[in-house]
CSV table of C-alpha atoms (C1' of nucleotides) in Angstrom, one decimal:
chain,number,residue,atom,x,y,z
A,1,MET,CA,103.3,76.5,152.4
A,2,PRO,CA,101.0,78.6,154.0
A,3,LYS,CA,99.8,80.7,156.2
A,4,TYR,CA,101.2,83.6,154.8
A,5,LYS,CA,101.9,84.9,151.6
A,6,GLN,CA,104.7,82.9,150.1
A,7,PHE,CA,106.1,85.5,147.1
A,8,ASP,CA,106.8,88.7,147.2
A,9,ARG,CA,104.1,91.0,145.6
A,10,ASP,CA,106.8,93.2,144.3
A,11,LYS,CA,109.3,90.8,142.5
A,12,VAL,CA,106.1,88.9,141.4
A,13,LEU,CA,104.8,92.2,139.2
A,14,GLU,CA,108.5,93.2,139.1
A,15,ALA,CA,108.8,89.5,136.5
A,16,ALA,CA,105.3,90.1,135.0
A,17,SER,CA,106.3,93.6,133.8
A,18,VAL,CA,109.7,92.4,132.1
A,19,VAL,CA,107.4,90.1,130.4
A,20,PHE,CA,104.3,92.2,129.7
A,21,HIS,CA,107.6,94.4,128.9
A,22,GLU,CA,109.5,92.4,126.1
A,23,LYS,CA,106.1,90.8,124.6
A,24,GLY,CA,103.5,93.3,125.2
A,25,TYR,CA,100.3,92.3,126.7
A,26,ASN,CA,98.5,90.2,124.1
A,27,GLY,CA,102.0,88.4,123.1
A,28,THR,CA,102.0,87.3,126.7
A,29,SER,CA,100.6,83.8,127.6
A,30,ILE,CA,99.2,82.8,131.3
A,31,ASP,CA,102.6,80.3,131.1
A,32,GLU,CA,105.0,82.8,130.4
A,33,ILE,CA,103.8,84.7,133.5
A,34,LEU,CA,104.0,81.5,135.7
A,35,THR,CA,107.0,80.8,134.5
A,36,ALA,CA,108.3,83.8,134.8
A,37,THR,CA,107.1,84.5,138.7
A,38,GLY,CA,107.3,81.2,139.7
A,39,LEU,CA,103.7,81.7,141.1
A,40,SER,CA,101.1,78.7,140.5
A,41,ARG,CA,98.2,79.1,138.6
A,42,SER,CA,96.0,79.6,142.1
A,43,SER,CA,97.8,81.5,143.0
A,44,LEU,CA,98.1,84.0,140.7
A,45,TYR,CA,94.4,84.1,140.1
A,46,ASP,CA,94.2,84.1,143.4
A,47,SER,CA,96.0,87.2,144.3
A,48,PHE,CA,95.7,89.1,140.9
A,49,LYS,CA,92.3,88.3,139.6
A,50,ASP,CA,93.1,87.9,136.0
A,51,LYS,CA,95.6,88.6,133.6
A,52,HIS,CA,94.1,91.8,132.4
A,53,ASN,CA,94.6,93.5,136.0
A,54,LEU,CA,97.9,91.7,136.6
A,55,TYR,CA,98.7,93.6,133.5
A,56,LEU,CA,97.2,96.8,135.2
A,57,GLN,CA,98.9,95.9,138.5
A,58,SER,CA,102.4,95.8,136.5
A,59,LEU,CA,102.2,98.6,134.9
A,60,GLU,CA,101.3,100.6,137.9
A,61,PHE,CA,104.5,99.0,139.4
A,62,TYR,CA,107.1,99.9,136.9
A,63,LYS,CA,105.5,103.9,136.8
A,64,GLU,CA,106.3,103.3,140.7
A,65,VAL,CA,109.5,102.3,140.5
A,66,ASN,CA,110.4,105.2,137.3
A,67,ASP,CA,108.9,107.9,140.1
A,68,LYS,CA,110.9,106.6,142.5
A,69,LYS,CA,114.0,107.3,140.1
A,70,ILE,CA,113.2,110.8,139.2
A,71,GLN,CA,112.6,111.4,142.4
A,72,ASN,CA,115.9,110.6,143.9
A,73,LEU,CA,117.2,112.7,140.8
A,74,ASP,CA,114.5,115.5,141.4
A,75,GLU,CA,116.1,116.0,145.9
A,76,LYS,CA,119.8,116.1,144.3
A,77,ASN,CA,121.5,119.3,144.6
A,78,LEU,CA,121.4,121.0,141.1
A,79,ASN,CA,119.9,123.3,139.3
A,80,GLY,CA,117.0,122.2,136.5
A,81,LEU,CA,118.8,121.9,133.8
A,82,GLN,CA,121.3,120.0,136.0
A,83,LYS,CA,118.4,118.0,136.2
A,84,LEU,CA,117.1,117.6,133.3
A,85,GLU,CA,120.5,116.8,131.4
A,86,THR,CA,120.7,113.7,134.0
A,87,MET,CA,117.8,112.5,133.3
A,88,PHE,CA,118.4,112.1,129.8
A,89,LYS,CA,121.8,111.1,130.0
A,90,SER,CA,120.7,108.1,132.0
A,91,VAL,CA,117.5,107.5,129.6
A,92,VAL,CA,120.2,107.6,126.8
A,93,ASN,CA,122.9,105.3,128.7
A,94,HIS,CA,120.1,102.6,129.4
A,95,LEU,CA,118.5,102.7,126.0
A,96,SER,CA,121.7,102.1,124.8
A,97,GLU,CA,123.3,99.4,127.0
A,98,HIS,CA,119.9,97.8,126.9
A,99,PRO,CA,118.8,97.9,123.0
A,100,ASP,CA,117.2,94.4,124.3
A,101,ASP,CA,114.9,96.4,127.1
A,102,ASN,CA,112.4,97.2,124.5
A,103,GLY,CA,112.2,100.9,125.0
A,104,CYS,CA,110.0,101.7,127.6
A,105,LEU,CA,107.0,99.7,129.0
A,106,LEU,CA,104.5,102.8,129.2
A,107,VAL,CA,105.2,103.5,126.1
A,108,ASN,CA,104.8,100.4,124.1
A,109,ALA,CA,101.8,100.2,126.5
A,110,ALA,CA,100.4,103.0,125.1
A,111,ALA,CA,100.8,102.2,121.3
A,112,GLU,CA,99.5,98.4,122.6
A,113,MET,CA,96.5,99.3,124.4
A,114,SER,CA,95.6,102.7,125.0
A,115,LYS,CA,92.7,102.6,122.7
A,116,GLN,CA,91.5,99.8,123.7
A,117,CYS,CA,91.7,99.9,127.5
A,118,PHE,CA,90.6,102.9,129.4
A,119,LYS,CA,92.1,102.1,132.8
A,120,THR,CA,95.8,101.5,130.4
A,121,SER,CA,95.4,104.9,128.7
A,122,GLN,CA,94.3,106.6,132.6
A,123,VAL,CA,98.0,105.0,133.2
A,124,VAL,CA,100.0,106.4,130.7
A,125,CYS,CA,98.0,110.2,130.5
A,126,ASN,CA,98.6,110.0,134.4
A,127,ASN,CA,102.2,110.0,133.7
A,128,LYS,CA,102.8,111.9,130.4
A,129,GLU,CA,101.2,115.2,132.7
A,130,GLU,CA,103.1,113.9,135.7
A,131,LEU,CA,106.2,114.2,134.0
A,132,GLN,CA,105.5,117.1,131.5
A,133,ASN,CA,104.7,118.6,135.2
A,134,LEU,CA,108.2,117.5,137.1
A,135,PHE,CA,110.2,119.1,133.5
A,136,SER,CA,108.7,122.6,133.7
A,137,THR,CA,109.6,122.7,137.3
A,138,TRP,CA,112.6,121.9,136.3
A,139,ILE,CA,112.7,124.4,133.4
A,140,SER,CA,111.4,127.5,135.5
A,141,ASP,CA,114.2,126.6,138.4
A,142,ALA,CA,117.2,127.2,135.4
A,143,GLU,CA,115.9,129.7,134.8
A,144,GLU,CA,115.3,131.7,137.5
A,145,LYS,CA,118.6,130.8,138.0
A,146,LYS,CA,119.6,132.5,135.1
A,147,VAL,CA,121.5,129.4,133.4
A,148,VAL,CA,118.6,129.3,130.9
A,149,LYS,CA,116.7,132.0,128.8
A,150,LEU,CA,113.0,130.9,127.5
A,151,GLN,CA,111.6,132.8,124.8
A,152,LYS,CA,107.9,130.6,125.7
A,153,PRO,CA,105.9,129.6,129.0
A,154,ALA,CA,108.2,126.9,131.0
A,155,LYS,CA,105.2,124.5,130.4
A,156,ILE,CA,104.8,124.9,126.6
A,157,TYR,CA,108.9,123.4,127.1
A,158,GLY,CA,108.4,120.4,129.8
A,159,GLN,CA,105.1,119.5,126.8
A,160,PHE,CA,108.2,119.3,124.2
A,161,PHE,CA,111.1,117.7,126.5
A,162,TYR,CA,108.5,114.8,127.3
A,163,ASN,CA,107.9,114.2,123.7
A,164,THR,CA,111.6,113.9,122.8
A,165,LEU,CA,111.5,111.5,125.7
A,166,CYS,CA,108.7,109.3,123.9
A,167,GLY,CA,110.6,109.1,120.7
A,168,LEU,CA,113.9,108.7,122.1
A,169,ARG,CA,112.2,104.9,123.6
A,170,VAL,CA,110.6,104.8,120.0
A,171,MET,CA,113.7,105.2,118.8
A,172,SER,CA,115.7,102.7,120.2
A,173,GLN,CA,113.2,100.3,118.9
A,174,SER,CA,113.9,101.1,116.3
A,175,GLY,CA,117.5,100.5,116.0
A,176,ALA,CA,119.3,104.1,116.9
A,177,GLY,CA,122.3,104.0,118.8
A,178,LYS,CA,124.1,106.0,121.4
A,179,THR,CA,125.9,109.0,119.4
A,180,GLU,CA,122.4,109.0,117.9
A,181,LEU,CA,120.5,108.7,120.6
A,182,SER,CA,122.6,111.7,122.3
A,183,ASN,CA,122.4,114.3,119.4
A,184,ILE,CA,119.2,114.6,119.8
A,185,VAL,CA,119.3,114.8,123.2
A,186,LYS,CA,121.8,118.1,122.4
A,187,VAL,CA,119.6,119.7,119.5
A,188,ALA,CA,116.8,119.3,122.5
A,189,LEU,CA,118.3,121.1,124.9
A,190,ASP,CA,119.7,123.8,122.6
A,191,SER,CA,116.0,125.0,122.4
A,192,LEU,CA,117.0,126.2,126.2
A,193,ASN,CA,119.4,128.5,124.9
B,1,MET,CA,83.6,83.5,91.0
B,2,PRO,CA,86.7,82.6,89.2
B,3,LYS,CA,88.2,82.8,86.8
B,4,TYR,CA,90.8,85.8,88.0
B,5,LYS,CA,91.3,87.7,91.0
B,6,GLN,CA,87.8,88.5,92.4
B,7,PHE,CA,89.4,91.0,94.7
B,8,ASP,CA,91.7,94.1,94.8
B,9,ARG,CA,95.0,92.9,96.6
B,10,ASP,CA,95.8,96.8,98.0
B,11,LYS,CA,92.3,96.9,99.6
B,12,VAL,CA,92.6,94.6,101.0
B,13,LEU,CA,96.2,95.2,103.4
B,14,GLU,CA,94.3,98.8,103.5
B,15,ALA,CA,91.6,96.7,105.1
B,16,ALA,CA,93.8,94.8,107.0
B,17,SER,CA,96.1,97.5,107.8
B,18,VAL,CA,93.4,99.5,109.9
B,19,VAL,CA,92.8,96.9,111.6
B,20,PHE,CA,96.0,95.8,112.8
B,21,HIS,CA,96.8,99.1,113.5
B,22,GLU,CA,93.7,99.4,115.4
B,23,LYS,CA,94.2,96.1,117.8
B,24,GLY,CA,98.1,95.5,117.4
B,25,TYR,CA,99.3,91.7,115.4
B,26,ASN,CA,98.5,89.8,118.8
B,27,GLY,CA,95.5,91.9,119.4
B,28,THR,CA,93.7,91.1,115.4
B,29,SER,CA,92.1,87.7,115.1
B,30,ILE,CA,91.8,86.2,111.5
B,31,ASP,CA,87.7,86.5,111.8
B,32,GLU,CA,88.6,89.9,112.4
B,33,ILE,CA,90.9,90.0,109.6
B,34,LEU,CA,88.0,88.6,107.5
B,35,THR,CA,85.1,90.4,108.0
B,36,ALA,CA,87.4,94.0,107.5
B,37,THR,CA,89.0,92.5,104.6
B,38,GLY,CA,85.1,90.7,103.2
B,39,LEU,CA,87.7,87.8,101.5
B,40,SER,CA,86.6,84.0,102.7
B,41,ARG,CA,89.4,81.9,105.0
B,42,SER,CA,91.0,80.3,101.7
B,43,SER,CA,91.1,83.4,99.5
B,44,LEU,CA,93.2,84.8,102.4
B,45,TYR,CA,95.7,81.7,103.0
B,46,ASP,CA,96.1,81.3,99.6
B,47,SER,CA,96.7,84.9,98.3
B,48,PHE,CA,98.9,85.7,101.7
B,49,LYS,CA,100.4,83.0,103.0
B,50,ASP,CA,99.5,83.5,106.7
B,51,LYS,CA,98.6,86.1,109.0
B,52,HIS,CA,101.9,87.2,110.3
B,53,ASN,CA,102.6,87.1,106.6
B,54,LEU,CA,99.6,89.6,105.8
B,55,TYR,CA,101.2,91.6,108.5
B,56,LEU,CA,105.0,92.0,106.7
B,57,GLN,CA,102.6,92.8,104.0
B,58,SER,CA,100.2,95.3,105.4
B,59,LEU,CA,103.1,97.0,107.1
B,60,GLU,CA,104.4,97.4,103.9
B,61,PHE,CA,101.6,98.7,102.3
B,62,TYR,CA,101.2,100.9,104.6
B,63,LYS,CA,104.4,102.3,104.7
B,64,GLU,CA,104.2,102.4,100.2
B,65,VAL,CA,100.9,104.8,100.9
B,66,ASN,CA,103.2,107.4,103.8
B,67,ASP,CA,106.1,107.4,101.3
B,68,LYS,CA,103.7,109.0,98.4
B,69,LYS,CA,102.3,111.3,100.6
B,70,ILE,CA,105.8,112.5,101.7
B,71,GLN,CA,106.8,112.2,97.9
B,72,ASN,CA,104.0,114.6,97.1
B,73,LEU,CA,104.8,116.9,99.9
B,74,ASP,CA,108.7,116.6,98.7
B,75,GLU,CA,108.4,117.7,94.9
B,76,LYS,CA,106.3,120.9,95.8
B,77,ASN,CA,108.0,123.8,95.1
B,78,LEU,CA,109.0,124.9,98.5
B,79,ASN,CA,111.7,125.3,100.2
B,80,GLY,CA,113.4,122.5,103.2
B,81,LEU,CA,111.7,124.2,106.0
B,82,GLN,CA,108.4,125.1,104.3
B,83,LYS,CA,108.7,121.2,103.4
B,84,LEU,CA,109.3,120.7,106.9
B,85,GLU,CA,105.9,122.9,108.3
B,86,THR,CA,103.9,121.7,106.0
B,87,MET,CA,104.8,118.1,107.2
B,88,PHE,CA,104.0,118.9,111.0
B,89,LYS,CA,101.3,120.7,110.4
B,90,SER,CA,99.7,117.8,108.7
B,91,VAL,CA,100.6,115.1,110.7
B,92,VAL,CA,99.2,117.5,113.7
B,93,ASN,CA,95.9,118.5,112.4
B,94,HIS,CA,95.5,114.2,111.1
B,95,LEU,CA,96.5,113.2,115.1
B,96,SER,CA,94.2,115.4,116.7
B,97,GLU,CA,91.3,115.0,114.0
B,98,HIS,CA,91.4,111.6,114.4
B,99,PRO,CA,92.3,110.6,117.8
B,100,ASP,CA,91.0,107.4,117.6
B,101,ASP,CA,94.1,106.8,115.0
B,102,ASN,CA,96.3,104.8,116.9
B,103,GLY,CA,98.9,106.8,116.3
B,104,CYS,CA,101.3,105.2,113.6
B,105,LEU,CA,100.8,101.8,112.8
B,106,LEU,CA,104.6,101.7,112.3
B,107,VAL,CA,105.5,103.2,115.6
B,108,ASN,CA,102.9,100.7,116.9
B,109,ALA,CA,104.9,98.2,115.3
B,110,ALA,CA,108.4,99.5,116.1
B,111,ALA,CA,107.0,99.4,119.7
B,112,GLU,CA,104.6,95.8,119.9
B,113,MET,CA,106.9,93.5,117.2
B,114,SER,CA,110.3,94.4,116.1
B,115,LYS,CA,111.9,92.7,119.3
B,116,GLN,CA,110.4,89.6,118.4
B,117,CYS,CA,110.0,89.9,114.2
B,118,PHE,CA,113.2,90.8,112.2
B,119,LYS,CA,111.3,91.3,109.4
B,120,THR,CA,109.5,94.2,110.9
B,121,SER,CA,112.7,95.5,112.8
B,122,GLN,CA,114.0,96.1,109.0
B,123,VAL,CA,110.7,97.5,107.5
B,124,VAL,CA,110.7,100.1,110.9
B,125,CYS,CA,114.1,100.8,110.3
B,126,ASN,CA,114.0,101.4,106.8
B,127,ASN,CA,111.4,103.9,107.5
B,128,LYS,CA,113.8,105.5,109.9
B,129,GLU,CA,116.5,106.0,107.9
B,130,GLU,CA,114.7,107.3,104.6
B,131,LEU,CA,112.8,110.1,106.6
B,132,GLN,CA,115.7,111.1,109.0
B,133,ASN,CA,117.7,111.5,104.8
B,134,LEU,CA,114.7,113.0,103.8
B,135,PHE,CA,114.3,115.5,106.7
B,136,SER,CA,118.5,116.3,106.5
B,137,THR,CA,118.0,117.3,102.5
B,138,TRP,CA,115.4,119.2,103.9
B,139,ILE,CA,117.0,121.1,106.0
B,140,SER,CA,120.8,121.2,104.2
B,141,ASP,CA,118.1,123.2,101.2
B,142,ALA,CA,116.8,125.4,104.1
B,143,GLU,CA,120.1,126.2,104.5
B,144,GLU,CA,121.7,126.7,101.7
B,145,LYS,CA,119.0,129.1,100.7
B,146,LYS,CA,119.4,131.1,104.3
B,147,VAL,CA,116.5,130.8,105.4
B,148,VAL,CA,117.8,128.8,108.3
B,149,LYS,CA,121.2,128.8,109.7
B,150,LEU,CA,122.5,125.5,111.7
B,151,GLN,CA,124.7,125.3,114.6
B,152,LYS,CA,125.0,121.4,113.7
B,153,PRO,CA,125.3,119.4,110.7
B,154,ALA,CA,122.0,118.9,109.0
B,155,LYS,CA,122.1,114.7,109.5
B,156,ILE,CA,121.6,115.4,113.4
B,157,TYR,CA,118.6,117.9,112.7
B,158,GLY,CA,117.1,115.1,110.7
B,159,GLN,CA,117.8,112.6,113.6
B,160,PHE,CA,116.2,115.0,115.6
B,161,PHE,CA,113.3,116.3,113.6
B,162,TYR,CA,112.4,112.1,113.0
B,163,ASN,CA,112.9,111.7,116.7
B,164,THR,CA,110.4,114.4,117.8
B,165,LEU,CA,107.7,112.6,115.0
B,166,CYS,CA,108.4,109.7,116.5
B,167,GLY,CA,107.4,111.5,119.9
B,168,LEU,CA,103.9,113.5,118.0
B,169,ARG,CA,102.5,109.5,117.9
B,170,VAL,CA,103.0,108.4,121.7
B,171,MET,CA,101.7,111.9,122.5
B,172,SER,CA,98.8,111.7,120.8
B,173,GLN,CA,98.1,108.0,122.6
B,174,SER,CA,99.0,109.4,125.7
B,175,GLY,CA,95.5,112.1,125.8
B,176,ALA,CA,97.7,115.4,123.5
B,177,GLY,CA,95.8,117.3,121.9
B,178,LYS,CA,95.6,120.1,119.5
B,179,THR,CA,97.5,122.8,121.1
B,180,GLU,CA,99.7,120.7,122.8
B,181,LEU,CA,101.2,118.8,119.6
B,182,SER,CA,101.9,122.3,117.6
B,183,ASN,CA,103.2,123.3,120.5
B,184,ILE,CA,105.5,121.0,120.6
B,185,VAL,CA,106.4,121.3,116.8
B,186,LYS,CA,107.7,125.2,117.2
B,187,VAL,CA,109.7,124.7,119.8
B,188,ALA,CA,111.0,121.6,117.5
B,189,LEU,CA,111.1,124.4,114.5
B,190,ASP,CA,112.8,127.0,116.5
B,191,SER,CA,115.8,124.8,117.2
B,192,LEU,CA,116.1,126.1,113.5
B,193,ASN,CA,116.7,129.7,115.1
C,1,DT,C1',78.6,74.0,75.0
C,2,DA,C1',81.9,71.5,77.5
C,3,DA,C1',86.2,71.3,79.7
C,4,DA,C1',89.4,73.8,82.1
C,5,DA,C1',91.0,77.3,85.7
C,6,DT,C1',90.5,79.6,89.7
C,7,DT,C1',88.5,80.9,93.8
C,8,DT,C1',85.6,80.4,97.8
C,9,DG,C1',82.2,79.0,101.8
C,10,DG,C1',82.4,76.0,105.5
C,11,DA,C1',84.0,72.1,107.9
C,12,DA,C1',87.2,70.4,110.2
C,13,DT,C1',91.7,69.8,113.4
C,14,DA,C1',95.0,71.0,116.0
C,15,DT,C1',96.8,73.6,119.2
C,16,DA,C1',96.2,77.9,122.6
C,17,DT,C1',95.1,80.1,126.1
C,18,DG,C1',92.5,82.2,129.8
C,19,DT,C1',90.5,80.7,134.0
C,20,DT,C1',88.5,77.3,137.4
C,21,DC,C1',87.8,74.0,141.2
C,22,DC,C1',89.3,70.9,144.1
C,23,DG,C1',92.5,67.9,147.0
C,24,DA,C1',97.0,67.9,149.6
C,25,DA,C1',100.3,70.4,152.0
C,26,DT,C1',101.7,73.7,155.2
C,27,DA,C1',102.5,76.9,158.6
C,28,DA,C1',100.0,79.2,162.2
C,29,DC,C1',96.9,79.3,167.1
C,30,DT,C1',94.3,76.5,171.0
D,1,DA,C1',98.1,67.4,168.8
D,2,DG,C1',94.5,68.7,166.4
D,3,DT,C1',91.9,72.3,164.0
D,4,DT,C1',92.0,76.5,161.0
D,5,DA,C1',93.5,79.2,157.5
D,6,DT,C1',95.3,79.9,153.7
D,7,DT,C1',98.7,78.3,149.6
D,8,DC,C1',99.5,75.5,145.7
D,9,DG,C1',100.0,71.8,142.3
D,10,DG,C1',97.7,70.4,138.1
D,11,DA,C1',93.5,67.9,136.3
D,12,DA,C1',89.7,70.3,133.8
D,13,DC,C1',87.2,73.1,131.2
D,14,DA,C1',85.9,76.1,127.8
D,15,DT,C1',86.8,78.8,124.0
D,16,DA,C1',89.4,81.0,120.8
D,17,DT,C1',92.5,80.9,117.4
D,18,DA,C1',95.4,79.2,113.4
D,19,DT,C1',95.2,76.9,109.6
D,20,DT,C1',94.5,73.2,106.3
D,21,DC,C1',91.4,71.0,103.4
D,22,DC,C1',87.9,69.5,99.6
D,23,DA,C1',83.7,70.0,97.4
D,24,DA,C1',80.7,73.4,94.8
D,25,DA,C1',80.2,77.9,92.1
D,26,DT,C1',81.7,80.5,88.1
D,27,DT,C1',84.2,82.7,84.3
D,28,DT,C1',87.2,82.4,80.6
D,29,DT,C1',88.5,79.6,77.0
D,30,DA,C1',88.7,75.9,73.2
DNA sequence: TAAAATTTGGAATATATGTTCCGAATAACT
DNA sequence: AGTTATTCGGAACATATATTCCAAATTTTA
């Protein structure tokens, strides 16, 4: 089945990230990854070097997918507050419709690996910075358009909403349902007056 | 070295919970636990059955220690808002003074294990319910004493502040420092007007 | 002082796990 | 058609890991 790559790198990373998402890094074995991806052992090691490297690439793939989703939202013709509301609504919907989805791979990676693996912490940290910045721009936009009134610099609200988002991911893994999650979002959004 | 137990169960669980906290369940080996606790292999299996059981007992021990701390705070002669503020302040201080402390064992357990181990999810879920309820009573107290004015039922704020708390634990693992964490707390507390 | 009760160190076991390696299979290129 | 380049299946390997088991050690009790 040569002479060129027989598998789609993105599909492999997608499948791998699902397994890592479900079981964590230390909880998933190479064999599980092989069956999930359909790859042969040798192909995996040829193309992804080793388990740890595959994990990092899965994290980055997962992050890129999330980034694209949120870029799509960002490009829509909505004011910043509406973007924030839409984002939270879709997160709440996703979490409550897929309670088996184990929260967020990046949050789980932060919990499991960030203190043991510098590269993991870098991915997690970049994700945090990027989202906080994006949220800040949304909030600034909402302020300029006078749909909200801020008591503090927009940057701080960016941090606050990212914190709220991280919380939601943990909450859904602790048994929180849809009403609870959306109540939390409502209170958080109320802080914009 | 018989004839009665040579080791202090609480100290063993304390040491074990530190290791599980650092490396997660799947990331820590029995050997690491043995060196951390000073126990012999046979003693560990005699007294704690196996690794999984030890993990659950460590979780519960960790939870009890946290419960006691917060009970101490609850018994102080403060109004509910002050209790909430004190709690957040000490969490922020702890997280920023011990950035190596890997967040919160229970949050990490939720991320790593709650979907794979029902008993873990029970501990995590109980912890969530208890803290949310406690926070609700604090907020009700603050309302009765007219130090805050609520726009929503106190219960919802209990959920919201627990969410904020979970977020902080993840944030500190994603590289957030003291100012960032306390900014977030300020915004959250502002939601009580 | 001897017997009983219990812990514990360490060997032993069985399995899981990450990784390597080589030959067979296959498609493109000459 | 034959050569080359590359993938892939599966065996093989080495190590890690969870767990069991037994004899030696030790303290209390009789």
